[in-house]
């Protein structure tokens, strides 16, 4: 593993990213990972931060889920990693967020973070990525969201991951109760505002700059190409169906609107000297360079998992740093199986 940490450092140096020679310490990171919000890209960033600092991570035995869509952390993961004893530096895989249990598994004083997306855009992405082949059309999908007292897994999916339906005993009866939703949001505030950060997919780069400030790390370390983008042809809802999507996901909408306002208040408070804006422009420049080298590689990989290079080279044939396009499953395989793969230079 030490050799691979050195390789990762070399990749940054060769690519011209201005990183500290010795990475600074970071708090334990508890990431509530939500589908179709840019979470795979953020997950890759956390894995690279973990690797540089030799930090521990709660590893899902199925390579992806910590109990999801059931309760965190799942019996197989408890069997593999033991009962909670504040043993992990990072929890960054798919799970139903449970603050009490997260804190029990995390080392002291964790930093809580997640990333949200405008709910209709998130639903459009989810339908086309997960449900289009099985359900075929928006009407069928909408009926599955609108019917039943027990919520569909993707109804208010973002709030559901954050614990909404667990808080109201798995019923949809309170979805239109704005006071109840606001009360739930306030229960998240101590972790995700006072000692954390909620990012917005629509302003991903701004979120990364704010994340670097909150974690007190060099923002260059968080430069990244976009990963796992759903770039195929999509089916879109009609205006009437869009209105129904908004109504069916009212909790997500209230959650998103709250943290949209919260994020920009935090940005304005921290940008008095315009340092955030300056860092943002530099980060965008670096990300554009990475996208130019890495996008073709990622878009050719429709399996959601990268290709291995048995020759041990650290770059794709167009100069993309390998670790910047490794998916979460790749990293987990490396950690569980002890197999340290590299990206296939001939993958495209």
Coordinates of C-alpha atoms in Angstrom, one line a residue, residues 119 123 141-147 151-152 154-157 165 172 175-176 241-253:
X119 CA -35.4 17.3 -6.7
X123 CA -35.8 12.4 -10.2
X141 CA -43.0 5.6 -12.4
X142 CA -45.1 8.5 -11.1
X143 CA -47.9 6.1 -9.9
X144 CA -45.4 4.1 -8.0
X145 CA -44.3 7.3 -6.2
X146 CA -47.9 8.6 -5.6
X147 CA -49.6 5.5 -4.2
X151 CA -43.0 5.2 0.7
X152 CA -41.3 4.0 -2.5
X154 CA -37.1 6.9 -4.5
X155 CA -40.0 9.0 -3.1
X156 CA -38.3 12.0 -1.4
X157 CA -35.2 9.9 -1.8
X165 CA -39.2 8.3 6.9
X172 CA -46.1 9.2 3.8
X175 CA -45.0 14.6 3.6
X176 CA -47.2 17.7 3.2
X241 CA -45.9 15.2 -14.8
X242 CA -43.2 17.6 -13.6
X243 CA -45.7 19.3 -11.3
X244 CA -46.7 15.8 -10.0
X245 CA -43.0 15.0 -9.4
X246 CA -42.7 18.2 -7.3
X247 CA -45.8 17.3 -5.3
X248 CA -44.7 13.7 -4.8
X249 CA -41.3 14.9 -3.6
X250 CA -42.4 17.8 -1.4
X251 CA -40.1 16.8 1.5
X252 CA -37.1 16.8 -0.8
X253 CA -38.0 20.2 -2.2

